[in-house]
Amino acid sequence: MDVIEYLMDGDPAIRWQVMRDLTDAPADRVAAERARVATEGWGARLLAEQGEDGLWDGGTYRPGWVDDSRPFYDAWTATHFSLQSLVEYGIEPDSPEAQRAVALVRDNARWDYNGELYFQGEGEPCINGTALLVGAYFGQAAAPIAATLLETQHDDGGWNCWEEDAATPGSFHSTLAALEGLWAWEQATGGDDEVRAARLRGEEFLLERSLFRRKSTGEIADLRMTMLSSPTRWYYDILRALEYFRLTRPERDERCTEAVERLRAKRTPMGLFPLENTHQGATLFDLEAEGEGFPSRWVTLRALRTLRWWDAA
C-alpha cells in the first residue's frame, strides 16, 4: 500500500483533505467527500456527543463534571475543543448538521471565566485565538474576540496566557493560537489594518525565533515543540506553526527552513510520519488506532502538504 492509499483508507475527515491538498482531485469530488464528514465517521460521532443544551460533556472549556479518575484539567471533551476538532475535520460549515450544532453553542454556551456567551470570548489569548478561529470558520459574529486579542498583544508581538503585563515576553503556544484566529478572521471578514498589523507582528515573533528557538540564546525553547502531535489542542509544535505559515506566506519565508528540515527528517522509509507526542487527557473517542511512535494519518497528511508547499514555492 502506498502513502496515498494508506491515507485514503482513513476517515472522511482525512480523505477529503488528501484529495484537495495532495492529489489535486476535481473540486466536485472533493466537495462530495467533504460532505460525508457531517454524517459519517469522526464528524458524525462528535456531533452526536453534543447535548441538547449545546454543550459537549456539560461544559464550555472544561467538562461539567469530574471525579478522581478524570481531573477536569486533563480532559479534551468539552465544547471548546470539540468545536476545534470539527474545524480540523473540515466539516462543511454551511451543512445543516454544523449549523444546528453551532447555533446551540452560540445561544447557550458561556465561559466560566466571565459568564459571556462563547462567541463573545473570555480572557486568555490561547483560548480566544481558537474561539475566534471557530467563529470565523462558522460565520459567527465574533468581533469582540478579535478586539480582545488586539488589546492583549504584548510589546514583543507575541501573546501570553499567563502574563497580563504587555512588557513580559510572549509564549509560542498563545501566540500561534492568536495568529490562527486573527488569520481566519481576516479571511472571513476582509480584516482591517489594525488586525493585519497585529498579525504580522505576531508572525515576526515566531519567525525571528526560527519557530522553536529562544531569541535570547538560540537554544531550543522546549524539545516537545519539535515533536509531532495531533490533535494539537492548545499546544505549539513546529508542524502546527508550519501549517499556519503555509497558508499565510505561500511564497515561503526562509526563517522556516530549519523547522522544515527537522520535519522532513522525521519521514520514515515508508514515506509516513509518526505521532511523537500525545497530549494526555480524556477524549470522547480515539482517532488513531495506534499510539506514539507509530505512523499517524493525521500527522502524515499535515506533514506532506507542508512539504509540498515548501518544495514547490
Short mmCIF file of C-alpha atoms in Angstrom, two decimals:
data_model
loop_
_atom_site.label_atom_id
_atom_site.label_comp_id
_atom_site.label_asym_id
_atom_site.label_seq_id
_atom_site.Cartn_x
_atom_site.Cartn_y
_atom_site.Cartn_z
CA MET A 1 0.00 0.00 0.00
CA ASP A 2 1.45 3.40 -0.97
CA VAL A 3 1.12 6.53 1.12
CA ILE A 4 -1.94 7.94 -0.64
CA GLU A 5 -3.73 4.60 -0.40
CA TYR A 6 -2.89 4.46 3.30
CA LEU A 7 -4.30 7.94 3.87
CA MET A 8 -7.40 7.30 1.78
CA ASP A 9 -8.14 4.28 3.92
CA GLY A 10 -8.86 6.66 6.79
CA ASP A 11 -11.81 8.75 7.95
CA PRO A 12 -13.70 11.10 5.57
CA ALA A 13 -12.14 13.99 7.53
CA ILE A 14 -8.74 12.86 6.26
CA ARG A 15 -9.80 11.64 2.83
CA TRP A 16 -11.24 14.90 1.56
CA GLN A 17 -8.15 16.85 2.63
CA VAL A 18 -5.87 14.30 0.95
CA MET A 19 -7.88 14.73 -2.24
CA ARG A 20 -7.67 18.52 -2.07
CA ASP A 21 -4.12 19.00 -0.82
CA LEU A 22 -2.15 16.01 -2.12
CA THR A 23 -3.86 14.62 -5.24
CA ASP A 24 -5.50 17.76 -6.70
CA ALA A 25 -8.76 15.90 -7.25
CA PRO A 26 -11.58 17.72 -9.06
CA ALA A 27 -13.46 20.16 -6.86
CA ASP A 28 -16.76 18.31 -7.16
CA ARG A 29 -15.22 15.06 -5.94
CA VAL A 30 -13.55 16.85 -3.03
CA ALA A 31 -16.83 18.51 -2.09
CA ALA A 32 -18.69 15.21 -2.20
CA GLU A 33 -16.17 13.57 0.11
CA ARG A 34 -16.16 16.58 2.44
CA ALA A 35 -19.95 16.41 2.74
CA ARG A 36 -19.57 12.99 4.36
CA VAL A 37 -17.79 14.47 7.40
CA ALA A 38 -21.09 15.63 8.90
CA THR A 39 -22.83 12.28 8.50
CA GLU A 40 -20.10 9.62 8.79
CA GLY A 41 -17.05 8.81 10.86
CA TRP A 42 -15.48 11.14 13.39
CA GLY A 43 -17.51 14.20 12.42
CA ALA A 44 -20.87 12.47 12.82
CA ARG A 45 -19.70 10.79 16.01
CA LEU A 46 -18.58 14.08 17.53
CA LEU A 47 -21.81 15.84 16.58
CA ALA A 48 -23.76 13.05 18.26
CA GLU A 49 -21.95 13.77 21.54
CA GLN A 50 -23.37 17.30 21.77
CA GLY A 51 -26.07 17.81 24.37
CA GLU A 52 -29.40 19.49 23.71
CA ASP A 53 -28.11 22.43 25.74
CA GLY A 54 -25.41 22.96 23.10
CA LEU A 55 -22.58 21.72 25.29
CA TRP A 56 -20.24 18.83 24.89
CA ASP A 57 -19.66 16.93 28.13
CA GLY A 58 -21.59 19.53 30.09
CA GLY A 59 -19.06 22.37 29.92
CA THR A 60 -17.56 25.08 27.74
CA TYR A 61 -13.79 24.88 28.26
CA ARG A 62 -13.74 22.13 30.89
CA PRO A 63 -16.19 19.25 31.29
CA GLY A 64 -19.13 19.96 33.54
CA TRP A 65 -18.28 17.07 35.84
CA VAL A 66 -15.17 15.47 37.28
CA ASP A 67 -14.20 12.65 39.56
CA ASP A 68 -10.97 11.19 40.85
CA SER A 69 -10.48 9.15 37.69
CA ARG A 70 -10.75 12.16 35.38
CA PRO A 71 -9.46 15.51 36.61
CA PHE A 72 -11.16 18.38 34.79
CA TYR A 73 -7.86 19.93 33.77
CA ASP A 74 -6.86 16.80 31.88
CA ALA A 75 -9.88 16.46 29.60
CA TRP A 76 -10.44 17.42 25.96
CA THR A 77 -14.12 16.51 25.96
CA ALA A 78 -15.90 19.83 26.47
CA THR A 79 -17.33 22.27 23.95
CA HIS A 80 -14.28 24.38 23.09
CA PHE A 81 -12.04 21.53 21.98
CA SER A 82 -14.92 19.73 20.29
CA LEU A 83 -15.50 22.78 18.10
CA GLN A 84 -11.78 22.95 17.38
CA SER A 85 -11.95 19.32 16.24
CA LEU A 86 -14.88 19.98 13.91
CA VAL A 87 -12.85 22.74 12.26
CA GLU A 88 -9.86 20.41 11.91
CA TYR A 89 -12.07 17.73 10.37
CA GLY A 90 -13.17 20.35 7.85
CA ILE A 91 -16.88 19.83 8.36
CA GLU A 92 -18.79 21.88 5.79
CA PRO A 93 -19.73 24.97 7.85
CA ASP A 94 -22.97 25.52 5.93
CA SER A 95 -24.20 21.96 6.39
CA PRO A 96 -27.45 21.64 8.36
CA GLU A 97 -25.68 19.50 10.95
CA ALA A 98 -22.94 22.06 11.56
CA GLN A 99 -25.33 24.99 11.57
CA ARG A 100 -27.55 23.35 14.18
CA ALA A 101 -24.60 22.49 16.40
CA VAL A 102 -23.07 25.96 16.24
CA ALA A 103 -26.39 27.72 16.80
CA LEU A 104 -26.83 25.75 20.01
CA VAL A 105 -23.36 26.82 21.14
CA ARG A 106 -23.96 30.44 20.17
CA ASP A 107 -27.16 30.65 22.17
CA ASN A 108 -26.21 28.60 25.22
CA ALA A 109 -22.51 28.10 25.88
CA ARG A 110 -20.97 30.54 28.36
CA TRP A 111 -17.41 30.89 29.63
CA ASP A 112 -16.74 30.10 33.26
CA TYR A 113 -14.18 32.92 33.30
CA ASN A 114 -16.56 35.82 32.70
CA GLY A 115 -20.03 34.42 32.07
CA GLU A 116 -20.06 35.72 28.49
CA LEU A 117 -21.51 33.76 25.60
CA TYR A 118 -18.98 31.67 23.68
CA PHE A 119 -18.55 34.00 20.70
CA GLN A 120 -18.02 37.00 22.97
CA GLY A 121 -14.78 35.44 24.19
CA GLU A 122 -13.04 35.24 27.55
CA GLY A 123 -9.68 36.45 28.87
CA GLU A 124 -6.83 34.13 27.80
CA PRO A 125 -5.34 34.69 24.32
CA CYS A 126 -4.67 30.99 23.73
CA ILE A 127 -8.36 30.26 24.30
CA ASN A 128 -9.61 33.34 22.48
CA GLY A 129 -7.49 32.58 19.44
CA THR A 130 -9.11 29.20 18.92
CA ALA A 131 -12.57 30.58 19.70
CA LEU A 132 -12.05 33.28 17.06
CA LEU A 133 -10.92 30.64 14.58
CA VAL A 134 -14.11 28.70 15.29
CA GLY A 135 -16.25 31.81 14.98
CA ALA A 136 -14.68 32.79 11.67
CA TYR A 137 -14.98 29.26 10.28
CA PHE A 138 -18.68 29.00 11.10
CA GLY A 139 -19.56 32.58 10.14
CA GLN A 140 -20.36 33.79 13.64
CA ALA A 141 -20.29 37.35 14.97
CA ALA A 142 -17.05 37.06 16.94
CA ALA A 143 -15.70 40.60 16.62
CA PRO A 144 -15.42 41.03 20.42
CA ILE A 145 -12.87 38.21 20.50
CA ALA A 146 -10.78 39.86 17.80
CA ALA A 147 -10.87 43.12 19.76
CA THR A 148 -9.72 41.37 22.93
CA LEU A 149 -6.80 39.76 21.10
CA LEU A 150 -5.68 43.15 19.84
CA GLU A 151 -5.84 44.53 23.37
CA THR A 152 -3.78 41.69 24.86
CA GLN A 153 -0.88 41.58 22.39
CA HIS A 154 2.49 42.06 24.10
CA ASP A 155 5.18 44.56 23.21
CA ASP A 156 7.32 41.88 21.56
CA GLY A 157 4.48 40.97 19.18
CA GLY A 158 3.51 37.77 20.98
CA TRP A 159 0.72 36.80 23.34
CA ASN A 160 0.92 35.07 26.71
CA CYS A 161 -1.94 33.47 28.63
CA TRP A 162 -0.19 33.70 31.98
CA GLU A 163 1.20 37.24 31.94
CA GLU A 164 -1.03 40.28 31.60
CA ASP A 165 1.86 42.77 31.64
CA ALA A 166 2.50 43.67 27.99
CA ALA A 167 6.19 44.16 28.72
CA THR A 168 6.70 40.49 29.55
CA PRO A 169 7.65 38.02 26.80
CA GLY A 170 5.02 36.29 24.73
CA SER A 171 4.75 32.49 24.53
CA PHE A 172 4.87 30.22 21.49
CA HIS A 173 1.62 28.48 22.45
CA SER A 174 -0.50 31.59 22.94
CA THR A 175 1.00 33.44 20.01
CA LEU A 176 0.22 30.78 17.44
CA ALA A 177 -3.34 30.32 18.72
CA ALA A 178 -3.92 34.07 18.47
CA LEU A 179 -2.44 34.17 14.97
CA GLU A 180 -4.61 31.31 13.74
CA GLY A 181 -7.68 33.15 14.97
CA LEU A 182 -6.71 36.52 13.50
CA TRP A 183 -5.83 34.98 10.13
CA ALA A 184 -9.15 33.13 9.96
CA TRP A 185 -10.97 36.33 10.96
CA GLU A 186 -9.21 38.29 8.20
CA GLN A 187 -10.18 35.69 5.63
CA ALA A 188 -13.79 35.64 6.78
CA THR A 189 -14.32 39.40 7.13
CA GLY A 190 -11.66 41.04 4.96
CA GLY A 191 -9.90 42.24 8.09
CA ASP A 192 -8.61 45.75 8.64
CA ASP A 193 -5.25 47.44 9.01
CA GLU A 194 -5.16 47.02 12.79
CA VAL A 195 -5.83 43.28 12.68
CA ARG A 196 -3.35 42.79 9.86
CA ALA A 197 -0.62 44.74 11.63
CA ALA A 198 -1.11 42.76 14.83
CA ARG A 199 -0.94 39.51 12.90
CA LEU A 200 2.26 40.47 11.11
CA ARG A 201 3.89 41.47 14.40
CA GLY A 202 2.90 38.12 15.85
CA GLU A 203 4.35 36.29 12.85
CA GLU A 204 7.64 38.08 13.37
CA PHE A 205 7.67 36.87 16.98
CA LEU A 206 7.76 33.28 15.70
CA LEU A 207 9.93 33.81 12.64
CA GLU A 208 12.72 35.62 14.43
CA ARG A 209 12.90 32.60 16.72
CA SER A 210 13.10 30.15 13.77
CA LEU A 211 9.75 28.78 15.06
CA PHE A 212 11.26 26.93 18.03
CA ARG A 213 14.33 28.68 19.45
CA ARG A 214 14.75 31.22 22.23
CA LYS A 215 15.56 34.66 20.90
CA SER A 216 17.94 35.37 23.77
CA THR A 217 20.19 32.29 23.48
CA GLY A 218 19.22 30.44 20.31
CA GLU A 219 18.54 27.31 22.34
CA ILE A 220 15.52 25.13 21.65
CA ALA A 221 12.77 26.59 23.80
CA ASP A 222 11.18 23.20 24.56
CA LEU A 223 12.13 19.93 22.89
CA ARG A 224 8.47 18.94 22.77
CA MET A 225 7.90 21.76 20.30
CA THR A 226 9.99 19.84 17.77
CA MET A 227 7.85 16.70 18.18
CA LEU A 228 4.83 15.92 16.01
CA SER A 229 1.41 15.81 17.64
CA SER A 230 -2.19 15.57 16.50
CA PRO A 231 -4.62 16.80 17.67
CA THR A 232 -2.53 19.72 18.89
CA ARG A 233 -5.18 21.09 21.31
CA TRP A 234 -3.63 24.31 22.72
CA TYR A 235 -0.05 23.11 22.36
CA TYR A 236 2.53 24.53 20.00
CA ASP A 237 4.78 22.50 17.74
CA ILE A 238 6.72 23.14 14.56
CA LEU A 239 4.27 21.32 12.29
CA ARG A 240 1.37 23.39 13.59
CA ALA A 241 3.39 26.55 13.02
CA LEU A 242 4.45 25.48 9.53
CA GLU A 243 0.84 24.72 8.63
CA TYR A 244 -0.01 28.26 9.64
CA PHE A 245 2.74 29.78 7.50
CA ARG A 246 1.78 27.52 4.61
CA LEU A 247 -1.46 29.49 4.49
CA THR A 248 -0.25 32.98 5.31
CA ARG A 249 3.07 33.01 3.42
CA PRO A 250 2.68 30.81 0.34
CA GLU A 251 5.85 32.39 -1.09
CA ARG A 252 7.80 30.98 1.90
CA ASP A 253 9.94 32.70 4.49
CA GLU A 254 13.46 31.31 4.72
CA ARG A 255 13.39 31.60 8.51
CA CYS A 256 11.18 28.50 8.45
CA THR A 257 13.93 26.44 6.80
CA GLU A 258 15.34 24.78 9.92
CA ALA A 259 11.89 23.75 11.12
CA VAL A 260 11.04 22.36 7.68
CA GLU A 261 14.19 20.26 7.56
CA ARG A 262 13.56 18.92 11.06
CA LEU A 263 10.11 17.91 9.88
CA ARG A 264 11.45 16.31 6.70
CA ALA A 265 13.95 14.23 8.68
CA LYS A 266 11.11 12.56 10.57
CA ARG A 267 9.74 10.85 7.46
CA THR A 268 10.01 7.07 7.70
CA PRO A 269 11.34 4.82 4.90
CA MET A 270 7.69 4.03 4.09
CA GLY A 271 7.04 7.72 3.47
CA LEU A 272 4.89 8.18 6.58
CA PHE A 273 5.26 10.40 9.64
CA PRO A 274 4.90 9.24 13.25
CA LEU A 275 2.83 10.54 16.11
CA GLU A 276 5.52 11.59 18.58
CA ASN A 277 3.71 13.45 21.35
CA THR A 278 0.20 12.73 22.59
CA HIS A 279 -1.31 15.45 24.74
CA GLN A 280 -2.71 13.32 27.53
CA GLY A 281 -6.27 13.72 28.70
CA ALA A 282 -9.71 12.18 28.44
CA THR A 283 -11.21 12.19 24.94
CA LEU A 284 -14.66 11.35 23.65
CA PHE A 285 -13.13 8.74 21.32
CA ASP A 286 -9.75 7.85 19.83
CA LEU A 287 -8.66 8.98 16.37
CA GLU A 288 -5.52 6.87 15.96
CA ALA A 289 -5.59 3.09 16.18
CA GLU A 290 -2.00 3.05 17.41
CA GLY A 291 -0.17 5.46 19.66
CA GLU A 292 3.10 7.32 19.96
CA GLY A 293 5.93 6.08 17.80
CA PHE A 294 3.62 4.64 15.15
CA PRO A 295 2.64 6.21 11.81
CA SER A 296 -0.25 8.65 12.00
CA ARG A 297 -2.61 9.51 9.16
CA TRP A 298 -3.28 12.95 10.60
CA VAL A 299 0.39 13.77 11.05
CA THR A 300 1.33 12.32 7.66
CA LEU A 301 -1.34 14.33 5.83
CA ARG A 302 -0.30 17.55 7.51
CA ALA A 303 3.42 16.94 7.05
CA LEU A 304 3.12 16.01 3.38
CA ARG A 305 1.07 19.06 2.45
CA THR A 306 3.52 21.25 4.34
CA LEU A 307 6.48 19.81 2.47
CA ARG A 308 4.58 20.06 -0.81
CA TRP A 309 4.08 23.76 -0.20
CA TRP A 310 7.68 24.33 0.77
CA ASP A 311 9.25 22.39 -2.07
CA ALA A 312 7.01 23.89 -4.71
CA ALA A 313 7.31 27.52 -3.62
#
